[in-house]
């Protein structure tokens, strides 16, 4: 019997409506297993810019620091995307949140669902056995390195910097995750070109001795992009830098058939953050069309992180049961669809 304080940063677009389903599911889990979840809402992203001029207001950051976990919807709005002169962007809120909270590890599991193989862009036989975890470094590299314009304004630069300690802590997570899974770790980098990648290899090779049960291999990122499409089942755990992880996780996220299925967690410090991989889909907002499964599975990852593993399993098995039954939002079942809210209810009904 425990009580948890959850910061709700539901954000922009479809964020609020998918988070609402996640909360319904958490409340059902609470009722069944005897836990209390207290929710406090705070703005982030475009909506926070509209309200305060700041994509991550201080009150939001303070709330996050004081909570047991952060449940995050989505951020982003097209009015910022095509405006290179915009000084404030919703994304800055997310990046600052990761940095300030020390969330250096982003875990993105990708697995296929048997009953949805027909939705995958890959042939069914290529999806057989796909079950991987992408461990992405989240607070360093080119995202946070020195960037700017030189005097004439016509030259711009972004630098990719990694210190040994940043590499060690994320690679350690990769080894440990692999040890708990199928024992295979792939470091994805560009060591044939980049010095920072060569440091990643050096450090990772040094650490390998501590994990004799994990088979380590290295792969260049361009080849990895190709292998994820040709033979995704070969991967168990991939560990990689911030930007390579950003790109490869989006590519892998569609293998399962819909971006709307995949959860993620960002961890590394006391408070973890849990969010669907998909974005804010502003065109679909408020229409009861978005798939809440990614968000609901992110709630399950949150429970795992809070030490409530059987509760997390209850959510995962409810999701599986509903997907197996052939019900789903329009991305899964164009002909026989349920809405966002209806999908949430179906999953709640199986817990
Ligand atoms: C992600 C997103 C973010 C990133 C954006 C919104 C800044 O693409 O979480 O993958 O690039 O990290
Ligand atoms: Mg991304």
PDB file of C-alpha atoms in Angstrom, residues 63-316:
ATOM      1  CA  UNK A  63       7.144  20.242  -9.451  1.00  0.00           C
ATOM      2  CA  UNK A  64       9.063  17.605 -11.436  1.00  0.00           C
ATOM      3  CA  UNK A  65      11.959  17.660  -8.991  1.00  0.00           C
ATOM      4  CA  UNK A  66       9.579  17.191  -6.060  1.00  0.00           C
ATOM      5  CA  UNK A  67       7.621  14.297  -7.602  1.00  0.00           C
ATOM      6  CA  UNK A  68       8.111  10.528  -7.601  1.00  0.00           C
ATOM      7  CA  UNK A  69       7.784  10.328 -11.393  1.00  0.00           C
ATOM      8  CA  UNK A  70       6.852  12.420 -14.415  1.00  0.00           C
ATOM      9  CA  UNK A  71       4.177  11.314 -16.852  1.00  0.00           C
ATOM     10  CA  UNK A  72       4.716  13.213 -20.095  1.00  0.00           C
ATOM     11  CA  UNK A  73       2.397  13.533 -23.090  1.00  0.00           C
ATOM     12  CA  UNK A  74       3.872  15.231 -26.159  1.00  0.00           C
ATOM     13  CA  UNK A  75       5.117  18.624 -27.206  1.00  0.00           C
ATOM     14  CA  UNK A  76       5.416  20.538 -30.430  1.00  0.00           C
ATOM     15  CA  UNK A  77       3.350  22.743 -32.655  1.00  0.00           C
ATOM     16  CA  UNK A  78       3.737  23.349 -36.411  1.00  0.00           C
ATOM     17  CA  UNK A  79       3.771  27.114 -35.995  1.00  0.00           C
ATOM     18  CA  UNK A  80       7.298  26.789 -34.586  1.00  0.00           C
ATOM     19  CA  UNK A  81       8.572  24.101 -36.955  1.00  0.00           C
ATOM     20  CA  UNK A  82       8.785  26.201 -40.084  1.00  0.00           C
ATOM     21  CA  UNK A  83      10.031  29.329 -38.410  1.00  0.00           C
ATOM     22  CA  UNK A  84      13.838  29.229 -38.184  1.00  0.00           C
ATOM     23  CA  UNK A  85      13.825  32.637 -36.486  1.00  0.00           C
ATOM     24  CA  UNK A  86      11.668  31.529 -33.539  1.00  0.00           C
ATOM     25  CA  UNK A  87      13.672  32.315 -30.401  1.00  0.00           C
ATOM     26  CA  UNK A  88      11.683  30.057 -28.098  1.00  0.00           C
ATOM     27  CA  UNK A  89      10.674  26.544 -29.139  1.00  0.00           C
ATOM     28  CA  UNK A  90       8.574  23.909 -27.381  1.00  0.00           C
ATOM     29  CA  UNK A  91      11.407  21.372 -27.782  1.00  0.00           C
ATOM     30  CA  UNK A  92      13.691  23.498 -25.608  1.00  0.00           C
ATOM     31  CA  UNK A  93      11.390  22.663 -22.705  1.00  0.00           C
ATOM     32  CA  UNK A  94      11.924  18.938 -23.157  1.00  0.00           C
ATOM     33  CA  UNK A  95      15.683  19.229 -23.628  1.00  0.00           C
ATOM     34  CA  UNK A  96      16.053  21.402 -20.547  1.00  0.00           C
ATOM     35  CA  UNK A  97      13.909  19.050 -18.509  1.00  0.00           C
ATOM     36  CA  UNK A  98      16.148  16.106 -19.448  1.00  0.00           C
ATOM     37  CA  UNK A  99      19.299  18.060 -18.633  1.00  0.00           C
ATOM     38  CA  UNK A 100      18.103  19.598 -15.366  1.00  0.00           C
ATOM     39  CA  UNK A 101      16.783  16.310 -14.061  1.00  0.00           C
ATOM     40  CA  UNK A 102      19.856  14.323 -15.135  1.00  0.00           C
ATOM     41  CA  UNK A 103      17.857  11.925 -17.311  1.00  0.00           C
ATOM     42  CA  UNK A 104      20.838  10.647 -19.245  1.00  0.00           C
ATOM     43  CA  UNK A 105      19.324   7.360 -20.403  1.00  0.00           C
ATOM     44  CA  UNK A 106      16.409   6.964 -22.744  1.00  0.00           C
ATOM     45  CA  UNK A 107      15.067   3.423 -23.040  1.00  0.00           C
ATOM     46  CA  UNK A 108      12.943   2.606 -26.055  1.00  0.00           C
ATOM     47  CA  UNK A 109      11.788  -0.999 -26.321  1.00  0.00           C
ATOM     48  CA  UNK A 110      10.609  -2.188 -29.740  1.00  0.00           C
ATOM     49  CA  UNK A 111       8.734  -5.458 -30.159  1.00  0.00           C
ATOM     50  CA  UNK A 112       6.282  -6.720 -32.727  1.00  0.00           C
ATOM     51  CA  UNK A 113       2.745  -7.892 -31.942  1.00  0.00           C
ATOM     52  CA  UNK A 114       1.848 -11.116 -33.734  1.00  0.00           C
ATOM     53  CA  UNK A 115      -1.695 -10.023 -34.524  1.00  0.00           C
ATOM     54  CA  UNK A 116      -0.417  -6.752 -36.040  1.00  0.00           C
ATOM     55  CA  UNK A 117       2.375  -8.082 -38.267  1.00  0.00           C
ATOM     56  CA  UNK A 118       0.304  -7.181 -41.325  1.00  0.00           C
ATOM     57  CA  UNK A 119       0.692  -3.505 -40.390  1.00  0.00           C
ATOM     58  CA  UNK A 120       4.468  -3.606 -40.395  1.00  0.00           C
ATOM     59  CA  UNK A 121       6.178  -2.077 -43.434  1.00  0.00           C
ATOM     60  CA  UNK A 122       8.381  -5.193 -43.394  1.00  0.00           C
ATOM     61  CA  UNK A 123       7.426  -8.632 -44.647  1.00  0.00           C
ATOM     62  CA  UNK A 124       6.050 -10.814 -41.825  1.00  0.00           C
ATOM     63  CA  UNK A 125       9.039 -13.182 -41.826  1.00  0.00           C
ATOM     64  CA  UNK A 126      11.370 -10.252 -41.138  1.00  0.00           C
ATOM     65  CA  UNK A 127       9.354  -9.295 -38.068  1.00  0.00           C
ATOM     66  CA  UNK A 128       9.658 -12.761 -36.548  1.00  0.00           C
ATOM     67  CA  UNK A 129      11.492 -12.530 -33.210  1.00  0.00           C
ATOM     68  CA  UNK A 130      11.911  -8.747 -33.224  1.00  0.00           C
ATOM     69  CA  UNK A 131      12.405  -7.709 -29.610  1.00  0.00           C
ATOM     70  CA  UNK A 132      14.983  -5.041 -28.919  1.00  0.00           C
ATOM     71  CA  UNK A 133      15.801  -2.227 -26.563  1.00  0.00           C
ATOM     72  CA  UNK A 134      17.395   0.982 -27.749  1.00  0.00           C
ATOM     73  CA  UNK A 135      19.411   2.665 -25.012  1.00  0.00           C
ATOM     74  CA  UNK A 136      19.973   6.229 -26.135  1.00  0.00           C
ATOM     75  CA  UNK A 137      22.279   8.716 -24.392  1.00  0.00           C
ATOM     76  CA  UNK A 138      20.060  11.713 -23.664  1.00  0.00           C
ATOM     77  CA  UNK A 139      21.918  14.625 -22.073  1.00  0.00           C
ATOM     78  CA  UNK A 140      25.117  14.965 -24.083  1.00  0.00           C
ATOM     79  CA  UNK A 141      26.574  14.877 -27.565  1.00  0.00           C
ATOM     80  CA  UNK A 142      25.645  17.174 -30.402  1.00  0.00           C
ATOM     81  CA  UNK A 143      22.320  18.102 -28.781  1.00  0.00           C
ATOM     82  CA  UNK A 144      24.072  19.918 -25.955  1.00  0.00           C
ATOM     83  CA  UNK A 145      27.500  20.753 -27.387  1.00  0.00           C
ATOM     84  CA  UNK A 146      28.689  24.195 -28.386  1.00  0.00           C
ATOM     85  CA  UNK A 147      26.588  25.591 -31.202  1.00  0.00           C
ATOM     86  CA  UNK A 148      26.239  28.894 -32.919  1.00  0.00           C
ATOM     87  CA  UNK A 149      26.995  31.130 -35.873  1.00  0.00           C
ATOM     88  CA  UNK A 150      30.284  32.702 -36.778  1.00  0.00           C
ATOM     89  CA  UNK A 151      30.487  36.454 -37.233  1.00  0.00           C
ATOM     90  CA  UNK A 152      29.338  36.625 -40.819  1.00  0.00           C
ATOM     91  CA  UNK A 153      26.224  34.637 -39.897  1.00  0.00           C
ATOM     92  CA  UNK A 154      26.758  32.388 -42.877  1.00  0.00           C
ATOM     93  CA  UNK A 155      28.655  29.726 -41.000  1.00  0.00           C
ATOM     94  CA  UNK A 156      26.959  27.602 -38.372  1.00  0.00           C
ATOM     95  CA  UNK A 157      28.303  24.844 -36.144  1.00  0.00           C
ATOM     96  CA  UNK A 158      27.166  22.187 -33.686  1.00  0.00           C
ATOM     97  CA  UNK A 159      29.747  20.197 -31.787  1.00  0.00           C
ATOM     98  CA  UNK A 160      29.560  16.641 -30.493  1.00  0.00           C
ATOM     99  CA  UNK A 161      31.395  16.289 -27.199  1.00  0.00           C
ATOM    100  CA  UNK A 162      31.408  13.303 -24.856  1.00  0.00           C
ATOM    101  CA  UNK A 163      33.339  12.854 -21.642  1.00  0.00           C
ATOM    102  CA  UNK A 164      34.349   9.379 -20.516  1.00  0.00           C
ATOM    103  CA  UNK A 165      31.987   9.501 -17.507  1.00  0.00           C
ATOM    104  CA  UNK A 166      28.999  10.199 -19.767  1.00  0.00           C
ATOM    105  CA  UNK A 167      29.882   7.204 -21.910  1.00  0.00           C
ATOM    106  CA  UNK A 168      30.545   4.890 -18.975  1.00  0.00           C
ATOM    107  CA  UNK A 169      27.226   5.457 -17.250  1.00  0.00           C
ATOM    108  CA  UNK A 170      25.092   4.885 -20.356  1.00  0.00           C
ATOM    109  CA  UNK A 171      27.124   1.921 -21.604  1.00  0.00           C
ATOM    110  CA  UNK A 172      26.830   0.377 -18.125  1.00  0.00           C
ATOM    111  CA  UNK A 173      23.068   0.561 -18.515  1.00  0.00           C
ATOM    112  CA  UNK A 174      23.367  -1.078 -21.904  1.00  0.00           C
ATOM    113  CA  UNK A 175      25.433  -3.968 -20.526  1.00  0.00           C
ATOM    114  CA  UNK A 176      23.091  -4.452 -17.583  1.00  0.00           C
ATOM    115  CA  UNK A 177      19.998  -4.406 -19.771  1.00  0.00           C
ATOM    116  CA  UNK A 178      21.590  -6.935 -22.125  1.00  0.00           C
ATOM    117  CA  UNK A 179      22.490  -9.122 -19.144  1.00  0.00           C
ATOM    118  CA  UNK A 180      18.820  -9.211 -18.154  1.00  0.00           C
ATOM    119  CA  UNK A 181      17.677  -9.949 -21.694  1.00  0.00           C
ATOM    120  CA  UNK A 182      19.301 -12.086 -24.393  1.00  0.00           C
ATOM    121  CA  UNK A 183      22.892 -11.125 -23.586  1.00  0.00           C
ATOM    122  CA  UNK A 184      23.791  -9.187 -26.706  1.00  0.00           C
ATOM    123  CA  UNK A 185      24.935  -5.560 -26.802  1.00  0.00           C
ATOM    124  CA  UNK A 186      25.572  -3.590 -29.986  1.00  0.00           C
ATOM    125  CA  UNK A 187      27.357  -0.251 -29.768  1.00  0.00           C
ATOM    126  CA  UNK A 188      26.252   1.868 -32.702  1.00  0.00           C
ATOM    127  CA  UNK A 189      28.609   4.690 -33.673  1.00  0.00           C
ATOM    128  CA  UNK A 190      30.551   6.332 -36.486  1.00  0.00           C
ATOM    129  CA  UNK A 191      34.037   5.405 -35.310  1.00  0.00           C
ATOM    130  CA  UNK A 192      35.373   5.422 -38.872  1.00  0.00           C
ATOM    131  CA  UNK A 193      34.833   9.201 -38.952  1.00  0.00           C
ATOM    132  CA  UNK A 194      34.229  10.698 -35.507  1.00  0.00           C
ATOM    133  CA  UNK A 195      36.718  11.021 -32.664  1.00  0.00           C
ATOM    134  CA  UNK A 196      33.937  10.994 -30.064  1.00  0.00           C
ATOM    135  CA  UNK A 197      32.804   7.625 -31.461  1.00  0.00           C
ATOM    136  CA  UNK A 198      36.326   6.290 -31.105  1.00  0.00           C
ATOM    137  CA  UNK A 199      36.240   7.229 -27.421  1.00  0.00           C
ATOM    138  CA  UNK A 200      32.889   5.400 -27.072  1.00  0.00           C
ATOM    139  CA  UNK A 201      34.504   2.261 -28.533  1.00  0.00           C
ATOM    140  CA  UNK A 202      37.567   2.546 -26.339  1.00  0.00           C
ATOM    141  CA  UNK A 203      35.549   2.936 -23.151  1.00  0.00           C
ATOM    142  CA  UNK A 204      33.047   0.230 -24.092  1.00  0.00           C
ATOM    143  CA  UNK A 205      35.800  -2.242 -24.905  1.00  0.00           C
ATOM    144  CA  UNK A 206      37.414  -1.575 -21.518  1.00  0.00           C
ATOM    145  CA  UNK A 207      34.122  -2.206 -19.744  1.00  0.00           C
ATOM    146  CA  UNK A 208      33.349  -5.441 -21.588  1.00  0.00           C
ATOM    147  CA  UNK A 209      35.542  -7.487 -19.206  1.00  0.00           C
ATOM    148  CA  UNK A 210      33.098  -6.757 -16.379  1.00  0.00           C
ATOM    149  CA  UNK A 211      30.274  -8.382 -18.330  1.00  0.00           C
ATOM    150  CA  UNK A 212      31.598 -11.761 -19.489  1.00  0.00           C
ATOM    151  CA  UNK A 213      28.076 -13.037 -20.170  1.00  0.00           C
ATOM    152  CA  UNK A 214      27.269 -10.277 -22.635  1.00  0.00           C
ATOM    153  CA  UNK A 215      28.361 -10.586 -26.239  1.00  0.00           C
ATOM    154  CA  UNK A 216      29.531  -7.164 -27.424  1.00  0.00           C
ATOM    155  CA  UNK A 217      29.680  -6.004 -31.006  1.00  0.00           C
ATOM    156  CA  UNK A 218      30.152  -2.713 -32.837  1.00  0.00           C
ATOM    157  CA  UNK A 219      28.266  -1.365 -35.807  1.00  0.00           C
ATOM    158  CA  UNK A 220      28.516   1.855 -37.812  1.00  0.00           C
ATOM    159  CA  UNK A 221      25.322   3.878 -37.714  1.00  0.00           C
ATOM    160  CA  UNK A 222      24.741   3.847 -41.473  1.00  0.00           C
ATOM    161  CA  UNK A 223      24.956   0.067 -41.495  1.00  0.00           C
ATOM    162  CA  UNK A 224      22.741  -0.108 -38.400  1.00  0.00           C
ATOM    163  CA  UNK A 225      20.031   1.891 -40.194  1.00  0.00           C
ATOM    164  CA  UNK A 226      20.130  -0.683 -42.988  1.00  0.00           C
ATOM    165  CA  UNK A 227      20.259  -3.700 -40.654  1.00  0.00           C
ATOM    166  CA  UNK A 228      17.216  -2.448 -38.724  1.00  0.00           C
ATOM    167  CA  UNK A 229      15.230  -2.840 -41.916  1.00  0.00           C
ATOM    168  CA  UNK A 230      16.903  -5.937 -43.352  1.00  0.00           C
ATOM    169  CA  UNK A 231      17.176  -8.018 -40.197  1.00  0.00           C
ATOM    170  CA  UNK A 232      15.846  -6.299 -37.065  1.00  0.00           C
ATOM    171  CA  UNK A 233      15.642  -9.584 -35.141  1.00  0.00           C
ATOM    172  CA  UNK A 234      19.455  -9.682 -34.862  1.00  0.00           C
ATOM    173  CA  UNK A 235      19.391  -6.902 -32.227  1.00  0.00           C
ATOM    174  CA  UNK A 236      18.929  -7.341 -28.509  1.00  0.00           C
ATOM    175  CA  UNK A 237      20.206  -4.132 -26.887  1.00  0.00           C
ATOM    176  CA  UNK A 238      21.561  -1.202 -28.894  1.00  0.00           C
ATOM    177  CA  UNK A 239      23.475   1.491 -27.026  1.00  0.00           C
ATOM    178  CA  UNK A 240      24.251   4.724 -28.813  1.00  0.00           C
ATOM    179  CA  UNK A 241      24.758   8.476 -28.610  1.00  0.00           C
ATOM    180  CA  UNK A 242      22.035  11.081 -28.419  1.00  0.00           C
ATOM    181  CA  UNK A 243      21.463  11.906 -32.068  1.00  0.00           C
ATOM    182  CA  UNK A 244      22.071   8.430 -33.509  1.00  0.00           C
ATOM    183  CA  UNK A 245      19.603   7.108 -30.932  1.00  0.00           C
ATOM    184  CA  UNK A 246      17.054   9.746 -31.894  1.00  0.00           C
ATOM    185  CA  UNK A 247      17.181   8.736 -35.539  1.00  0.00           C
ATOM    186  CA  UNK A 248      17.391   4.968 -35.089  1.00  0.00           C
ATOM    187  CA  UNK A 249      14.606   4.839 -32.521  1.00  0.00           C
ATOM    188  CA  UNK A 250      12.195   6.622 -34.854  1.00  0.00           C
ATOM    189  CA  UNK A 251      13.143   4.246 -37.650  1.00  0.00           C
ATOM    190  CA  UNK A 252      12.621   1.193 -35.418  1.00  0.00           C
ATOM    191  CA  UNK A 253       9.426   2.514 -33.931  1.00  0.00           C
ATOM    192  CA  UNK A 254       7.451   1.899 -37.107  1.00  0.00           C
ATOM    193  CA  UNK A 255       8.568  -1.730 -37.396  1.00  0.00           C
ATOM    194  CA  UNK A 256       5.807  -2.783 -35.008  1.00  0.00           C
ATOM    195  CA  UNK A 257       3.219  -1.353 -37.379  1.00  0.00           C
ATOM    196  CA  UNK A 258       2.255   1.860 -35.611  1.00  0.00           C
ATOM    197  CA  UNK A 259       4.103   4.644 -33.872  1.00  0.00           C
ATOM    198  CA  UNK A 260       1.166   4.658 -31.488  1.00  0.00           C
ATOM    199  CA  UNK A 261       2.307   1.491 -29.716  1.00  0.00           C
ATOM    200  CA  UNK A 262       5.731   2.363 -28.369  1.00  0.00           C
ATOM    201  CA  UNK A 263       6.537   3.631 -24.880  1.00  0.00           C
ATOM    202  CA  UNK A 264       9.745   5.067 -23.478  1.00  0.00           C
ATOM    203  CA  UNK A 265      11.388   5.972 -20.235  1.00  0.00           C
ATOM    204  CA  UNK A 266      14.041   8.548 -19.465  1.00  0.00           C
ATOM    205  CA  UNK A 267      15.974   7.692 -16.350  1.00  0.00           C
ATOM    206  CA  UNK A 268      19.314   8.130 -14.652  1.00  0.00           C
ATOM    207  CA  UNK A 269      18.523  10.189 -11.568  1.00  0.00           C
ATOM    208  CA  UNK A 270      15.998   9.994  -8.757  1.00  0.00           C
ATOM    209  CA  UNK A 271      12.938  11.007 -10.760  1.00  0.00           C
ATOM    210  CA  UNK A 272      12.202   9.249 -14.043  1.00  0.00           C
ATOM    211  CA  UNK A 273      10.105  10.513 -16.919  1.00  0.00           C
ATOM    212  CA  UNK A 274       7.772   8.318 -18.952  1.00  0.00           C
ATOM    213  CA  UNK A 275       6.330   9.225 -22.320  1.00  0.00           C
ATOM    214  CA  UNK A 276       5.081   7.781 -25.595  1.00  0.00           C
ATOM    215  CA  UNK A 277       7.588   7.911 -28.447  1.00  0.00           C
ATOM    216  CA  UNK A 278       5.155   9.604 -30.800  1.00  0.00           C
ATOM    217  CA  UNK A 279       4.795  13.360 -31.133  1.00  0.00           C
ATOM    218  CA  UNK A 280       1.920  15.769 -30.566  1.00  0.00           C
ATOM    219  CA  UNK A 281       0.011  15.152 -33.846  1.00  0.00           C
ATOM    220  CA  UNK A 282      -1.701  18.584 -33.735  1.00  0.00           C
ATOM    221  CA  UNK A 283      -4.002  17.737 -36.672  1.00  0.00           C
ATOM    222  CA  UNK A 284      -5.484  14.834 -34.722  1.00  0.00           C
ATOM    223  CA  UNK A 285      -5.875  16.670 -31.421  1.00  0.00           C
ATOM    224  CA  UNK A 286      -9.266  16.666 -29.708  1.00  0.00           C
ATOM    225  CA  UNK A 287     -10.801  14.207 -32.163  1.00  0.00           C
ATOM    226  CA  UNK A 288     -10.717  11.000 -30.138  1.00  0.00           C
ATOM    227  CA  UNK A 289      -8.527   9.405 -32.831  1.00  0.00           C
ATOM    228  CA  UNK A 290      -5.107   9.026 -31.204  1.00  0.00           C
ATOM    229  CA  UNK A 291      -3.850   5.627 -30.074  1.00  0.00           C
ATOM    230  CA  UNK A 292      -3.320   5.711 -26.278  1.00  0.00           C
ATOM    231  CA  UNK A 293      -1.408   2.394 -26.120  1.00  0.00           C
ATOM    232  CA  UNK A 294       2.088   3.957 -26.204  1.00  0.00           C
ATOM    233  CA  UNK A 295       1.127   6.188 -23.288  1.00  0.00           C
ATOM    234  CA  UNK A 296      -0.498   3.365 -21.344  1.00  0.00           C
ATOM    235  CA  UNK A 297       2.615   1.205 -21.821  1.00  0.00           C
ATOM    236  CA  UNK A 298       4.719   4.176 -20.666  1.00  0.00           C
ATOM    237  CA  UNK A 299       2.643   4.149 -17.470  1.00  0.00           C
ATOM    238  CA  UNK A 300       3.629   0.480 -17.105  1.00  0.00           C
ATOM    239  CA  UNK A 301       7.320   1.437 -17.429  1.00  0.00           C
ATOM    240  CA  UNK A 302       6.722   4.072 -14.770  1.00  0.00           C
ATOM    241  CA  UNK A 303       5.303   1.467 -12.390  1.00  0.00           C
ATOM    242  CA  UNK A 304       8.300  -0.819 -13.022  1.00  0.00           C
ATOM    243  CA  UNK A 305      10.592   2.077 -12.162  1.00  0.00           C
ATOM    244  CA  UNK A 306       8.653   2.748  -8.946  1.00  0.00           C
ATOM    245  CA  UNK A 307       9.213  -0.883  -8.007  1.00  0.00           C
ATOM    246  CA  UNK A 308       5.672  -1.989  -8.910  1.00  0.00           C
ATOM    247  CA  UNK A 309       6.601  -4.644 -11.429  1.00  0.00           C
ATOM    248  CA  UNK A 310       3.559  -6.902 -11.066  1.00  0.00           C
ATOM    249  CA  UNK A 311       1.374  -3.833 -11.478  1.00  0.00           C
ATOM    250  CA  UNK A 312       3.285  -2.938 -14.660  1.00  0.00           C
ATOM    251  CA  UNK A 313       2.819  -6.503 -15.883  1.00  0.00           C
ATOM    252  CA  UNK A 314      -0.928  -6.211 -15.266  1.00  0.00           C
ATOM    253  CA  UNK A 315      -1.036  -3.263 -17.674  1.00  0.00           C
ATOM    254  CA  UNK A 316       1.064  -5.013 -20.318  1.00  0.00           C
TER     255      UNK A 316
END
